mmCIF file of C-alpha atoms in Angstrom:
data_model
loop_
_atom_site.group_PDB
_atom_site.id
_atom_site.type_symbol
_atom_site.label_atom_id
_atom_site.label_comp_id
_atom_site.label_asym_id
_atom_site.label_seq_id
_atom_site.Cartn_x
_atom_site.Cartn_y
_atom_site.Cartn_z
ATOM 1 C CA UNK B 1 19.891 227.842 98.803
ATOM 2 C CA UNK B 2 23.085 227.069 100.551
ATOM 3 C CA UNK B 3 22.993 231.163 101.266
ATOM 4 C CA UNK B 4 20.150 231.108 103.120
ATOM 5 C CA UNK B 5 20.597 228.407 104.955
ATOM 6 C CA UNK B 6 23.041 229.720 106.255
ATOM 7 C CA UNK B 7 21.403 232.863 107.223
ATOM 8 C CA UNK B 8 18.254 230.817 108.725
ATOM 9 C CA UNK B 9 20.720 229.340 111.167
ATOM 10 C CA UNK B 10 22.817 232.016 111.999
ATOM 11 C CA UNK B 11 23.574 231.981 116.119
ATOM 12 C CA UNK B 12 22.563 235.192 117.034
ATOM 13 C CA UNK B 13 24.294 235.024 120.746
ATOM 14 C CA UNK B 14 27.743 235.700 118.829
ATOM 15 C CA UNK B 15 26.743 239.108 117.951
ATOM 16 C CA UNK B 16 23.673 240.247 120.189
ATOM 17 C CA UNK B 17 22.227 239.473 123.408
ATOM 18 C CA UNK B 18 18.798 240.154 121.738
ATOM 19 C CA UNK B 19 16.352 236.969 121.012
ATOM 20 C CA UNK B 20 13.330 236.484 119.299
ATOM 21 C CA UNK B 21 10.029 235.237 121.037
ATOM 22 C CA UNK B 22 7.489 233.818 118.916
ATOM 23 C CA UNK B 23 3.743 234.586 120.114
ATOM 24 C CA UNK B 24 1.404 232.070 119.771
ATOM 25 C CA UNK B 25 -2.244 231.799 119.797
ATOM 26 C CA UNK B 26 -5.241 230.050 118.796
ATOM 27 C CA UNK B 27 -7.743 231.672 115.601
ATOM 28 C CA UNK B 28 -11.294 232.286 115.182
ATOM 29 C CA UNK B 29 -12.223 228.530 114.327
ATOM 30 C CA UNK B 30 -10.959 227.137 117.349
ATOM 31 C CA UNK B 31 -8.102 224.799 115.686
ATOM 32 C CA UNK B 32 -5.878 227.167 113.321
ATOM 33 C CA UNK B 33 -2.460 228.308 114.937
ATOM 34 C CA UNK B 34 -1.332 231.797 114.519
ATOM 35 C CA UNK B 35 2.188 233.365 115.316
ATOM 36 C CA UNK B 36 4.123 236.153 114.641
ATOM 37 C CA UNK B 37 7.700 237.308 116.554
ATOM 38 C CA UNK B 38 8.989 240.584 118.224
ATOM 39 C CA UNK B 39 12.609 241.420 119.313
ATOM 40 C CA UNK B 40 12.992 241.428 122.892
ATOM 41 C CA UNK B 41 16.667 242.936 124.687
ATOM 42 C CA UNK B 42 17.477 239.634 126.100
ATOM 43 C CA UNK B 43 16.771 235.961 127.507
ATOM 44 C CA UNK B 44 13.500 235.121 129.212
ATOM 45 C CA UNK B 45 12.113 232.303 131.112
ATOM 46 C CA UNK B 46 9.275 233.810 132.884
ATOM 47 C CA UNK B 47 6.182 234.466 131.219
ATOM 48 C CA UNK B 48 4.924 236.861 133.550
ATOM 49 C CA UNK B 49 8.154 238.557 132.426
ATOM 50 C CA UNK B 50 7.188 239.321 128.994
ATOM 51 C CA UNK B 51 5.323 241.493 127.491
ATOM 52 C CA UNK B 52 1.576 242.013 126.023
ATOM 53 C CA UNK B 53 1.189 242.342 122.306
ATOM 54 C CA UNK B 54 -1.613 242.929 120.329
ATOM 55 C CA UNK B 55 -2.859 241.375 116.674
ATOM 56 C CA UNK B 56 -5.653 242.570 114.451
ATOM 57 C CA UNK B 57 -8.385 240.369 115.506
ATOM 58 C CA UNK B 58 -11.111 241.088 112.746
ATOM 59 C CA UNK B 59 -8.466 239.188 110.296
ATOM 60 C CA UNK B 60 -8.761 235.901 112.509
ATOM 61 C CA UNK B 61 -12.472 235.842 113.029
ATOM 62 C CA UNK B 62 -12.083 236.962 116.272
ATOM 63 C CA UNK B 63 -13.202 240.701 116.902
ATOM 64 C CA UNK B 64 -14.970 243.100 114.374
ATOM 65 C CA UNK B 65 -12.872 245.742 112.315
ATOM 66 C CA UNK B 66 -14.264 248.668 113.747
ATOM 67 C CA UNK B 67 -12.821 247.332 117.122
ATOM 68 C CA UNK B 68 -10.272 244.949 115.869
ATOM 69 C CA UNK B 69 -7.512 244.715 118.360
ATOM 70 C CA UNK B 70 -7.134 242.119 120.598
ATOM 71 C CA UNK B 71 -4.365 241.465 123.207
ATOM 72 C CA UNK B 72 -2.047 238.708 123.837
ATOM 73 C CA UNK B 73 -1.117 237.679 127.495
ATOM 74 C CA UNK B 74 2.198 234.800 127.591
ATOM 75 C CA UNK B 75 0.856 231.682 129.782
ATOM 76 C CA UNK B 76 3.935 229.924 128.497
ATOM 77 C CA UNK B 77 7.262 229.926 127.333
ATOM 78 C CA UNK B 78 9.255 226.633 125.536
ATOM 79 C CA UNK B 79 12.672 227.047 123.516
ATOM 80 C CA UNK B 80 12.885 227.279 120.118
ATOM 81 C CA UNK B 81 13.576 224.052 117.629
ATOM 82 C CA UNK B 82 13.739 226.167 114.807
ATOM 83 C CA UNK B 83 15.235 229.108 115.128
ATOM 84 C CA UNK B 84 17.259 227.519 118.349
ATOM 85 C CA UNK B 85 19.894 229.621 120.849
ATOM 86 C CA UNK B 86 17.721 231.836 123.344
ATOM 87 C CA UNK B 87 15.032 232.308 121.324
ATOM 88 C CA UNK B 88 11.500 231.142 122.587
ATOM 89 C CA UNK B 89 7.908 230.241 121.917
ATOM 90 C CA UNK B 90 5.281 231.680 123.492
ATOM 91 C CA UNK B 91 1.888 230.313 124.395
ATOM 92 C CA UNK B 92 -0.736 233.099 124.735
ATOM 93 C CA UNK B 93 -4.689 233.655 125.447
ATOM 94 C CA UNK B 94 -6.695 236.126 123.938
ATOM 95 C CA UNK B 95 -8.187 239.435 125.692
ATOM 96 C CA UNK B 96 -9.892 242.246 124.938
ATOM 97 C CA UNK B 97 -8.205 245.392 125.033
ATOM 98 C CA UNK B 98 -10.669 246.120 128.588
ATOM 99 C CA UNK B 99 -9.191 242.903 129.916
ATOM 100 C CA UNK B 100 -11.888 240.235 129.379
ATOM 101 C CA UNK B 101 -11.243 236.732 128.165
ATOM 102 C CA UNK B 102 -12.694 236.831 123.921
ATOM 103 C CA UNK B 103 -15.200 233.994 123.337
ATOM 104 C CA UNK B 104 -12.606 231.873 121.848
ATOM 105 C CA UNK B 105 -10.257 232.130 124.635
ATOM 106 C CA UNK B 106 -10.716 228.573 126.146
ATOM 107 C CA UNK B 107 -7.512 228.324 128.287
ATOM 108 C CA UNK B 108 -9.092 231.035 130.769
ATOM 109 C CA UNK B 109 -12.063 229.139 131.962
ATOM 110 C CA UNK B 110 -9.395 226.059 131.575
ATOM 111 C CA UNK B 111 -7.133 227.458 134.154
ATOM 112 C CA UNK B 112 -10.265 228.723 136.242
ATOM 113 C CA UNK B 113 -11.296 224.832 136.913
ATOM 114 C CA UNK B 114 -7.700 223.782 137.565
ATOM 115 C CA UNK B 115 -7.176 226.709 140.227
ATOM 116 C CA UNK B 116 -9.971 225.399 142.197
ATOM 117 C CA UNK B 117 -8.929 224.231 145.392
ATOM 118 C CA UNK B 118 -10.510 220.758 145.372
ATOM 119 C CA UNK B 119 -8.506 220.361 141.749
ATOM 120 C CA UNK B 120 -5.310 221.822 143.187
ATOM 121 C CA UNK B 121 -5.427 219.208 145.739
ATOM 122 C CA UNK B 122 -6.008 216.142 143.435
ATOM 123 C CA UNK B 123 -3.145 217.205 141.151
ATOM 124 C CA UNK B 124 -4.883 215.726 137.834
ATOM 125 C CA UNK B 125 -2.414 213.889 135.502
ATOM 126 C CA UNK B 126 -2.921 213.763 131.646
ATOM 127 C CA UNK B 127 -1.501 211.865 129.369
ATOM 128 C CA UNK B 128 -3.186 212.795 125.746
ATOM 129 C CA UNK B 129 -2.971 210.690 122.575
ATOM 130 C CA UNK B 130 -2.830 212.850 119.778
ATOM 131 C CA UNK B 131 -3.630 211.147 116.371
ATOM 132 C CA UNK B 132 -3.562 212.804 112.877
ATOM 133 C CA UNK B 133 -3.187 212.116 109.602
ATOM 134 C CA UNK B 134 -0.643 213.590 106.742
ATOM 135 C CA UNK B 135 -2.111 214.673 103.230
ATOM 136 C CA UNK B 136 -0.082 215.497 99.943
ATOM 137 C CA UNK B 137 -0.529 219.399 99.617
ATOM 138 C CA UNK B 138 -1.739 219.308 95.809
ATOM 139 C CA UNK B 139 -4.535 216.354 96.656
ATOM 140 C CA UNK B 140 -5.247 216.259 100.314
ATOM 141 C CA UNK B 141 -4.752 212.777 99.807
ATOM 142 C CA UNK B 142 -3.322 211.057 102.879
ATOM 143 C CA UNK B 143 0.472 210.343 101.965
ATOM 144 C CA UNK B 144 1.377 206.944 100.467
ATOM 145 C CA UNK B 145 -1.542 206.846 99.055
ATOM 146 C CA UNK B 146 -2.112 206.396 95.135
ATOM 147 C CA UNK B 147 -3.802 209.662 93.677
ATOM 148 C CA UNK B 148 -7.425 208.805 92.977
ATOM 149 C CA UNK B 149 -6.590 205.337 94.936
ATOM 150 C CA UNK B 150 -6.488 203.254 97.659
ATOM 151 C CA UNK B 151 -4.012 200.813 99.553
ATOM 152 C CA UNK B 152 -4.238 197.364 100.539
ATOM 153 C CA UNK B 153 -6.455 197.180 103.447
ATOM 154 C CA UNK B 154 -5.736 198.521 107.296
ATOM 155 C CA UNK B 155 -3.430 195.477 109.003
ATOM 156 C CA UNK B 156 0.211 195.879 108.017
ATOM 157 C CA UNK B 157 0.639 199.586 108.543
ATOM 158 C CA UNK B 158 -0.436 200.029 112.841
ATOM 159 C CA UNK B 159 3.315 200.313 114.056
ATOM 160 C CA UNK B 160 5.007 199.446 110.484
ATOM 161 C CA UNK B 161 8.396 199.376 109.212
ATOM 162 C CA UNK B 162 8.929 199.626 105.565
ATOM 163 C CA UNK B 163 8.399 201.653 102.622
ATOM 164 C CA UNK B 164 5.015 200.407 101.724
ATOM 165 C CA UNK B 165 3.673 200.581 105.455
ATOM 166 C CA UNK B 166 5.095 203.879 106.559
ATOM 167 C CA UNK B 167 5.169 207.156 105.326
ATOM 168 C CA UNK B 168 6.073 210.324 106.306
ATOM 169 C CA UNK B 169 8.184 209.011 109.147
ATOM 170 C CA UNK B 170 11.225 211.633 108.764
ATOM 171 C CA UNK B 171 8.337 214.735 109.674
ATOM 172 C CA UNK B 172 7.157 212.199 112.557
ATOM 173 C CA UNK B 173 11.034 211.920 113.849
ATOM 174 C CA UNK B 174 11.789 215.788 113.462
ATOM 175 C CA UNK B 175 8.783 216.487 115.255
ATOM 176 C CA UNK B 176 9.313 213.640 118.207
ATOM 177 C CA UNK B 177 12.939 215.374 118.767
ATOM 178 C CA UNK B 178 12.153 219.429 117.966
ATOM 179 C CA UNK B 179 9.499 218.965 120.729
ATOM 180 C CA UNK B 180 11.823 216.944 123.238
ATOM 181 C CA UNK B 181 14.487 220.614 122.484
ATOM 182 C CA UNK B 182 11.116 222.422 123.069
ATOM 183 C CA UNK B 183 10.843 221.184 126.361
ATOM 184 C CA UNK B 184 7.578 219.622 125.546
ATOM 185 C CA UNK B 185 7.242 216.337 127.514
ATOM 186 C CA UNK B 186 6.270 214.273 124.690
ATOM 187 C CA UNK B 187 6.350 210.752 125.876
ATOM 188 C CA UNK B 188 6.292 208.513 122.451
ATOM 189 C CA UNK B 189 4.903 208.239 118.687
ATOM 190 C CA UNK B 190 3.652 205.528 116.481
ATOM 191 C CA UNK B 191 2.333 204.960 113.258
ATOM 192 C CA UNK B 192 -1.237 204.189 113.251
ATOM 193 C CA UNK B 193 -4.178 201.994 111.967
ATOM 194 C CA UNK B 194 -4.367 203.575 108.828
ATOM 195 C CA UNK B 195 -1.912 204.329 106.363
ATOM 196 C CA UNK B 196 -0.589 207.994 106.521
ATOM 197 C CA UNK B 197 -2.145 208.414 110.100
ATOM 198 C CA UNK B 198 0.446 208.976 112.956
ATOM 199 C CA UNK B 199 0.360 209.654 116.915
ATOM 200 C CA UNK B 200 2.410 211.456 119.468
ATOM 201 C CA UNK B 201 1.587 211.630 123.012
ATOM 202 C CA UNK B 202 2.634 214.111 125.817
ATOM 203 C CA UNK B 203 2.360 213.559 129.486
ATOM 204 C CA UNK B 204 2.274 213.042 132.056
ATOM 205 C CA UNK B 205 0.967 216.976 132.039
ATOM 206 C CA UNK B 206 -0.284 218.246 135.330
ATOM 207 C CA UNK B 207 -3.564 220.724 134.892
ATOM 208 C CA UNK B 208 -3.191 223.973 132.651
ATOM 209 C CA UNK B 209 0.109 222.391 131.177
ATOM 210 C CA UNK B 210 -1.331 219.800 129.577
ATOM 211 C CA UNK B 211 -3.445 222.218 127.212
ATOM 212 C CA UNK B 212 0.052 224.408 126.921
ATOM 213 C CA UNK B 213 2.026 221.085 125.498
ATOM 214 C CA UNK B 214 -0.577 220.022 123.233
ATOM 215 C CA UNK B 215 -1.198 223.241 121.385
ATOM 216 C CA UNK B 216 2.695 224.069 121.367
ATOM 217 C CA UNK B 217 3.274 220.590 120.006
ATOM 218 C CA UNK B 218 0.597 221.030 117.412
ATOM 219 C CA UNK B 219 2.185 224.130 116.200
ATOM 220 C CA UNK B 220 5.222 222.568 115.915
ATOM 221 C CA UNK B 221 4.028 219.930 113.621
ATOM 222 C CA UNK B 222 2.434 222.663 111.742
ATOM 223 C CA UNK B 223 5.737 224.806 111.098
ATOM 224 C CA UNK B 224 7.309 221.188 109.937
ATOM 225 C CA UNK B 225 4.870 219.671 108.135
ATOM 226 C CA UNK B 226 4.999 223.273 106.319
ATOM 227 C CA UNK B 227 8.612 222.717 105.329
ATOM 228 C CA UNK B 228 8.242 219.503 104.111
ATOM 229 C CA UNK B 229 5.051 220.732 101.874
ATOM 230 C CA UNK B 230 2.787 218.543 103.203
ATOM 231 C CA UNK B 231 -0.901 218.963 105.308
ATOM 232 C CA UNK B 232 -1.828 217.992 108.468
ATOM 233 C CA UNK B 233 -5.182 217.062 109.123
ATOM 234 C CA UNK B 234 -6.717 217.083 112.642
ATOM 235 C CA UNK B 235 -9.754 215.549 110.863
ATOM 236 C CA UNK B 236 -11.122 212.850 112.937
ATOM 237 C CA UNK B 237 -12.329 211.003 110.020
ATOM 238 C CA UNK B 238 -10.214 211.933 107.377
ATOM 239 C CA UNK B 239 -11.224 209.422 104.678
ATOM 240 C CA UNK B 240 -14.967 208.013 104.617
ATOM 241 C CA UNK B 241 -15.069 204.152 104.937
ATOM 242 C CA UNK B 242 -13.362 200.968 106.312
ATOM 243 C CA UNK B 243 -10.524 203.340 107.556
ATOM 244 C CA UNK B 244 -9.934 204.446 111.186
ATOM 245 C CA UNK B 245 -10.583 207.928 112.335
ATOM 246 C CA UNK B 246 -8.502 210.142 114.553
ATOM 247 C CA UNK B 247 -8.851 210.704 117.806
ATOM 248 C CA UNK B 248 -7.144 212.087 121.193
ATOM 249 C CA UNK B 249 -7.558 209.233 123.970
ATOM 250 C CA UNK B 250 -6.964 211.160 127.336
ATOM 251 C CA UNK B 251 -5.501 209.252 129.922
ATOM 252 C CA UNK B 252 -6.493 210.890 133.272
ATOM 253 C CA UNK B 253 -6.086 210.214 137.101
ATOM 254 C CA UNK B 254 -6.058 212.196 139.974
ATOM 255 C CA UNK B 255 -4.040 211.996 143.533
ATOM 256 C CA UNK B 256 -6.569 209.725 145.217
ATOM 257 C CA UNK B 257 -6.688 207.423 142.293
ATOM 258 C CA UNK B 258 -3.306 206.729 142.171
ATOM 259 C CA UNK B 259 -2.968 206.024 145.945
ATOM 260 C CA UNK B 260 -4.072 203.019 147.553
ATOM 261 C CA UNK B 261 -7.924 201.855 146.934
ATOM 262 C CA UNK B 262 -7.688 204.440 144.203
ATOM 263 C CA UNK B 263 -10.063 202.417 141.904
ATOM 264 C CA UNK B 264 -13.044 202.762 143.853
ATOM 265 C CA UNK B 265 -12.269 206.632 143.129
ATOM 266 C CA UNK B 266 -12.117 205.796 139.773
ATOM 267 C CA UNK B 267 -15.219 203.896 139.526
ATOM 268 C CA UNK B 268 -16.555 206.862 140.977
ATOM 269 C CA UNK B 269 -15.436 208.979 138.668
ATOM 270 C CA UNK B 270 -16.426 207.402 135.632
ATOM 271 C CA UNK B 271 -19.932 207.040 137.238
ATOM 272 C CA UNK B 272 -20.100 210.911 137.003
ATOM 273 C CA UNK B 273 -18.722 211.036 133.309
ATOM 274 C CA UNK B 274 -21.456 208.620 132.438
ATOM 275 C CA UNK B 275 -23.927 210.885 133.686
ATOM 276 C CA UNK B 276 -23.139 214.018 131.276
ATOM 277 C CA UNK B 277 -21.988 212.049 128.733
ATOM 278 C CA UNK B 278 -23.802 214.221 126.609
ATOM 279 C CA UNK B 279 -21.994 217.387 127.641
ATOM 280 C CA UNK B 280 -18.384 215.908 127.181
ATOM 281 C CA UNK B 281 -19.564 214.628 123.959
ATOM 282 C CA UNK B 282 -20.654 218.267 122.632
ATOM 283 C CA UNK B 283 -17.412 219.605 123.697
ATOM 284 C CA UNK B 284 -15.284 216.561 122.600
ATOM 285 C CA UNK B 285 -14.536 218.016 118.723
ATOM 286 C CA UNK B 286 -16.254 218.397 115.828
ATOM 287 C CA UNK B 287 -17.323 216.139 113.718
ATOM 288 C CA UNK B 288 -16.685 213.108 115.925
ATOM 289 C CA UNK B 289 -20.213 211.289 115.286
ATOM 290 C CA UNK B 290 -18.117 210.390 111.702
ATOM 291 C CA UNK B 291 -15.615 208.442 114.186
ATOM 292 C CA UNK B 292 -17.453 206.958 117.212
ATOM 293 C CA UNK B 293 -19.847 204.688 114.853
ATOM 294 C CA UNK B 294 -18.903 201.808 117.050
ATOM 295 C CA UNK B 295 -16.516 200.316 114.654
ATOM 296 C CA UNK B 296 -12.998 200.659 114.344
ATOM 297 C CA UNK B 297 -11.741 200.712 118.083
ATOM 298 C CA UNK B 298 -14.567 203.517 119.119
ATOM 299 C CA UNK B 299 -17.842 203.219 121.289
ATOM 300 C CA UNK B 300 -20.986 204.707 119.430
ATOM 301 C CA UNK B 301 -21.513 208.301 120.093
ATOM 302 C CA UNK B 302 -25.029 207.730 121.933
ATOM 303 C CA UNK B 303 -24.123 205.154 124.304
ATOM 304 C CA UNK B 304 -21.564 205.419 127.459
ATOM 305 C CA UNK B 305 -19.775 202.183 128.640
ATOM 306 C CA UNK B 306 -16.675 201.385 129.907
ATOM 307 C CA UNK B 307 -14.277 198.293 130.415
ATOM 308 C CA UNK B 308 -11.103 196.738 131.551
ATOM 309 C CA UNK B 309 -8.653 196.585 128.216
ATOM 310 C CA UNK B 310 -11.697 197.398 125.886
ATOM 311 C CA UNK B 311 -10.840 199.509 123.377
ATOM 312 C CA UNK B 312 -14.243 199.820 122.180
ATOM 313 C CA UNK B 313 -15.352 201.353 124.994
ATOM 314 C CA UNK B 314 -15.644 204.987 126.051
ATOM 315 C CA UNK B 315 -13.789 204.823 128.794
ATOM 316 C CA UNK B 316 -10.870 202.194 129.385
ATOM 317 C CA UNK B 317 -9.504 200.843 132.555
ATOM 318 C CA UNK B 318 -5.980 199.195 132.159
ATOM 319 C CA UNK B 319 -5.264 195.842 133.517
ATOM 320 C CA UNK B 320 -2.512 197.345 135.386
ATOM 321 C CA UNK B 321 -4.835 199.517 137.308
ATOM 322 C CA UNK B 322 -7.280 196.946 137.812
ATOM 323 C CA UNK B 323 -4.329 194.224 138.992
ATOM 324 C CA UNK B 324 -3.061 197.134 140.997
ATOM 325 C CA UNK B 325 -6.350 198.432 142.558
ATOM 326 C CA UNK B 326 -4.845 201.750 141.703
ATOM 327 C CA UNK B 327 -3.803 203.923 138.727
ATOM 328 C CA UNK B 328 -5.587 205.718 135.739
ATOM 329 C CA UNK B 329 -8.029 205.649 132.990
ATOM 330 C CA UNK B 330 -8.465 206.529 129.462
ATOM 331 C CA UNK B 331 -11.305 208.674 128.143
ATOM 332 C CA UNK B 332 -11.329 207.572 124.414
ATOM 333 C CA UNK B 333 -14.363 209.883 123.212
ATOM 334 C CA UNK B 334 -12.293 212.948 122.156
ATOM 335 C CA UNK B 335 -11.726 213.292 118.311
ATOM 336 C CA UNK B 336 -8.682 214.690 117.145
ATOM 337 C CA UNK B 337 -9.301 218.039 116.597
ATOM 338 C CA UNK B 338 -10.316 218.666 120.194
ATOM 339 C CA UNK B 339 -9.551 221.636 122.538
ATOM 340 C CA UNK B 340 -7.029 220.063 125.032
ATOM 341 C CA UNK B 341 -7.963 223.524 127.640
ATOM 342 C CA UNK B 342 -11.815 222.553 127.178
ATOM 343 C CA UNK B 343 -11.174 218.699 127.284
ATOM 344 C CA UNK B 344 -8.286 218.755 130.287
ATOM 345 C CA UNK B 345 -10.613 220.673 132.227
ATOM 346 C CA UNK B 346 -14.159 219.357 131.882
ATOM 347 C CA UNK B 347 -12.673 216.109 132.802
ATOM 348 C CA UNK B 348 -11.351 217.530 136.569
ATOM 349 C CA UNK B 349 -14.553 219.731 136.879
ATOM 350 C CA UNK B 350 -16.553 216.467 136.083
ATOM 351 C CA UNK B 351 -14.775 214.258 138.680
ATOM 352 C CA UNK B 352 -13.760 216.508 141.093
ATOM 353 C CA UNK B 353 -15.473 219.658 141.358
ATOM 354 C CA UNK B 354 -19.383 218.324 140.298
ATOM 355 C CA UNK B 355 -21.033 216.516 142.972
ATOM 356 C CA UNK B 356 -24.659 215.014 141.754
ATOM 357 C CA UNK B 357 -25.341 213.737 144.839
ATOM 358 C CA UNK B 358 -25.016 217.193 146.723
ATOM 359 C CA UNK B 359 -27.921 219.587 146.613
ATOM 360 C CA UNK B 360 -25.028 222.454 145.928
ATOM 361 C CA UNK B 361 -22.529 222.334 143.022
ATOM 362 C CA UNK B 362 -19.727 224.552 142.224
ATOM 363 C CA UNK B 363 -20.335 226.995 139.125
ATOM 364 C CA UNK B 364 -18.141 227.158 136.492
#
């Protein structure tokens, strides 16, 4: 083992200007990761710089075999925590070989909505929450958890220390750093309500970036969570029951909101989330009626409210921004396994772009 070790971390630059760039993309269901890495003759740090590459589509749900290929195009380029030096990872969208965004390709609408001029010139902010949980490989049972059993009750474990009220801390911590090497601008992590359930949060992200940092960060936590043998769930309600779920609270604001008198704009705005509540909530994740019940720290799934400090709201307004007149609020509807591209961006076109109380709208 010692042997290759020491061949996974050899440092290529003594020998060969040539790196490795991992390409990244998103699969067929919308949440699995896929990756695979080319030689390229030396350092990069502009994606437009790089070049396309191709996959076999009809093996990812994504494109039938008798027209299987699809193409990659780079959107974004972060170093490399694992195999380190000049070597990169890549964040791509998926095209057809004629040029056209495939169905699953949600960063190009994404990036549509944030190149809009009104958008441009609110520079949104995000600040995303992810949650998820870690299950033993052989059970998907969440970690610390007796096979077949339960623990004590949720209480203890929110922010614990100790080795009955955290586990799985040293993936958390290798994750936390390899995405600070990454260049991901992950802000914090905690343990969460339940036992086994963690959180890391990136931001502040400004428009298409935000969706690029989440789904690199994801796939980092994949590739470590792989080496330690152990799942990650993105479930947002991995275990039925008096147990929290898992979401991805996104904190927004926009220029105007953060100026002075900015929470009459955000008033505003959440007056316009309110009124397609419905439509965020369809494109919010999966399976999130099993989390927002209305228990455990969630609003119920039919009804949209909001608060100051309410964390059983659907939308939260610090007491910061309120005391300040000025700041940022937190959409708390998204479950965890949420499209951060789809998300990010129906929250700008909502409050900036859509105007109800204009006979003409903007199209998406």
């Amino acid at each position: 083992m010692s042997l290759l070790n020491d061949l996974i971390n050899l440092n290529l630059s003594e020998t060969t200007k040539k790196i490795i760039a991992e390409y990244i993309w998103i699969g067929g269901s919308g949440m699995d990761l896929r990756s695979k890495a080319r030689t390229l003759p030396g350092p990069v740090t502009d994606p437009s710089k790089l070049p396309k590459w191709n996959y076999d589509g009809s093996s990812t749900d994504q494109a039938p075999g008798e027209d299987s290929e699809v193409i990659l195009y780079p959107q974004a380029i972060f170093k490399d925590p694992f195999r380190k030096g000049n070597n990169i990872l890549v964040m791509c969208d998926a095209y057809t070989p004629a040029g056209e965004p495939i169905p699953t390709n949600k960063r190009f609408n994404a990036a549509k909505i944030f190149s809009h001029p009104d958008v441009v010139a609110e520079e949104p902010w995000y600040g995303i929450e992810q949650e998820y949980t870690l299950l033993q490989k052989d059970t998907k049972w969440p970690v610390g958890w007796p096979v077949g059993g339960f623990p004590g009750p949720q209480g203890p474990y929110y922010c614990g220390v100790g080795a009955d009220k955290s586990f799985g801390r040293d993936i958390v911590d290798s994750h936390y750093k390899a995405c600070l090497y990454a260049g991901v601008n992950i802000s914090g992590i905690n343990g969460e309500v339940m036992p086994g359930q963690w959180e890391f949060q990136v931001g502040p992200s400004v428009g298409i970036s935000a969706g690029d940092q989440i789904w690199i960060a994801r796939y980092i936590l994949e590739r470590i969570t792989e080496i330690a043998g152990v799942v990650l769930s993105f479930d947002p309600k991995p275990i039925p029951g008096d147990w929290n779920g898992a979401g991805a609270h996104t904190n927004y604001s926009t220029k105007s909101m953060r100026n002075d008198g900015g929470i009459d704009v955000i008033k505003k705005a959440i007056e316009k989330l309110g009124l397609r509540h419905k439509e965020h909530i369809a494109a919010y994740g999966e399976g999130n009626e099993r989390r927002l019940t209305g228990r455990h720290e969630t609003a119920d799934i039919n009804t949209f409210s909001w608060g100051v400090a309410n964390r059983g709201a659907s939308i939260r307004v610090g007491r910061d921004t309120e005391k300040a007149g000025k700041g940022y609020f937190e959409d708390r509807r998204p479950a965890s396994n949420m499209d951060p591209y789809v998300v990010t961006s129906m929250i700008a076109e909502t409050t900036i772009i859509w105007k109800p109380w204009e006979a003409t709208n903007w199209n998406m």
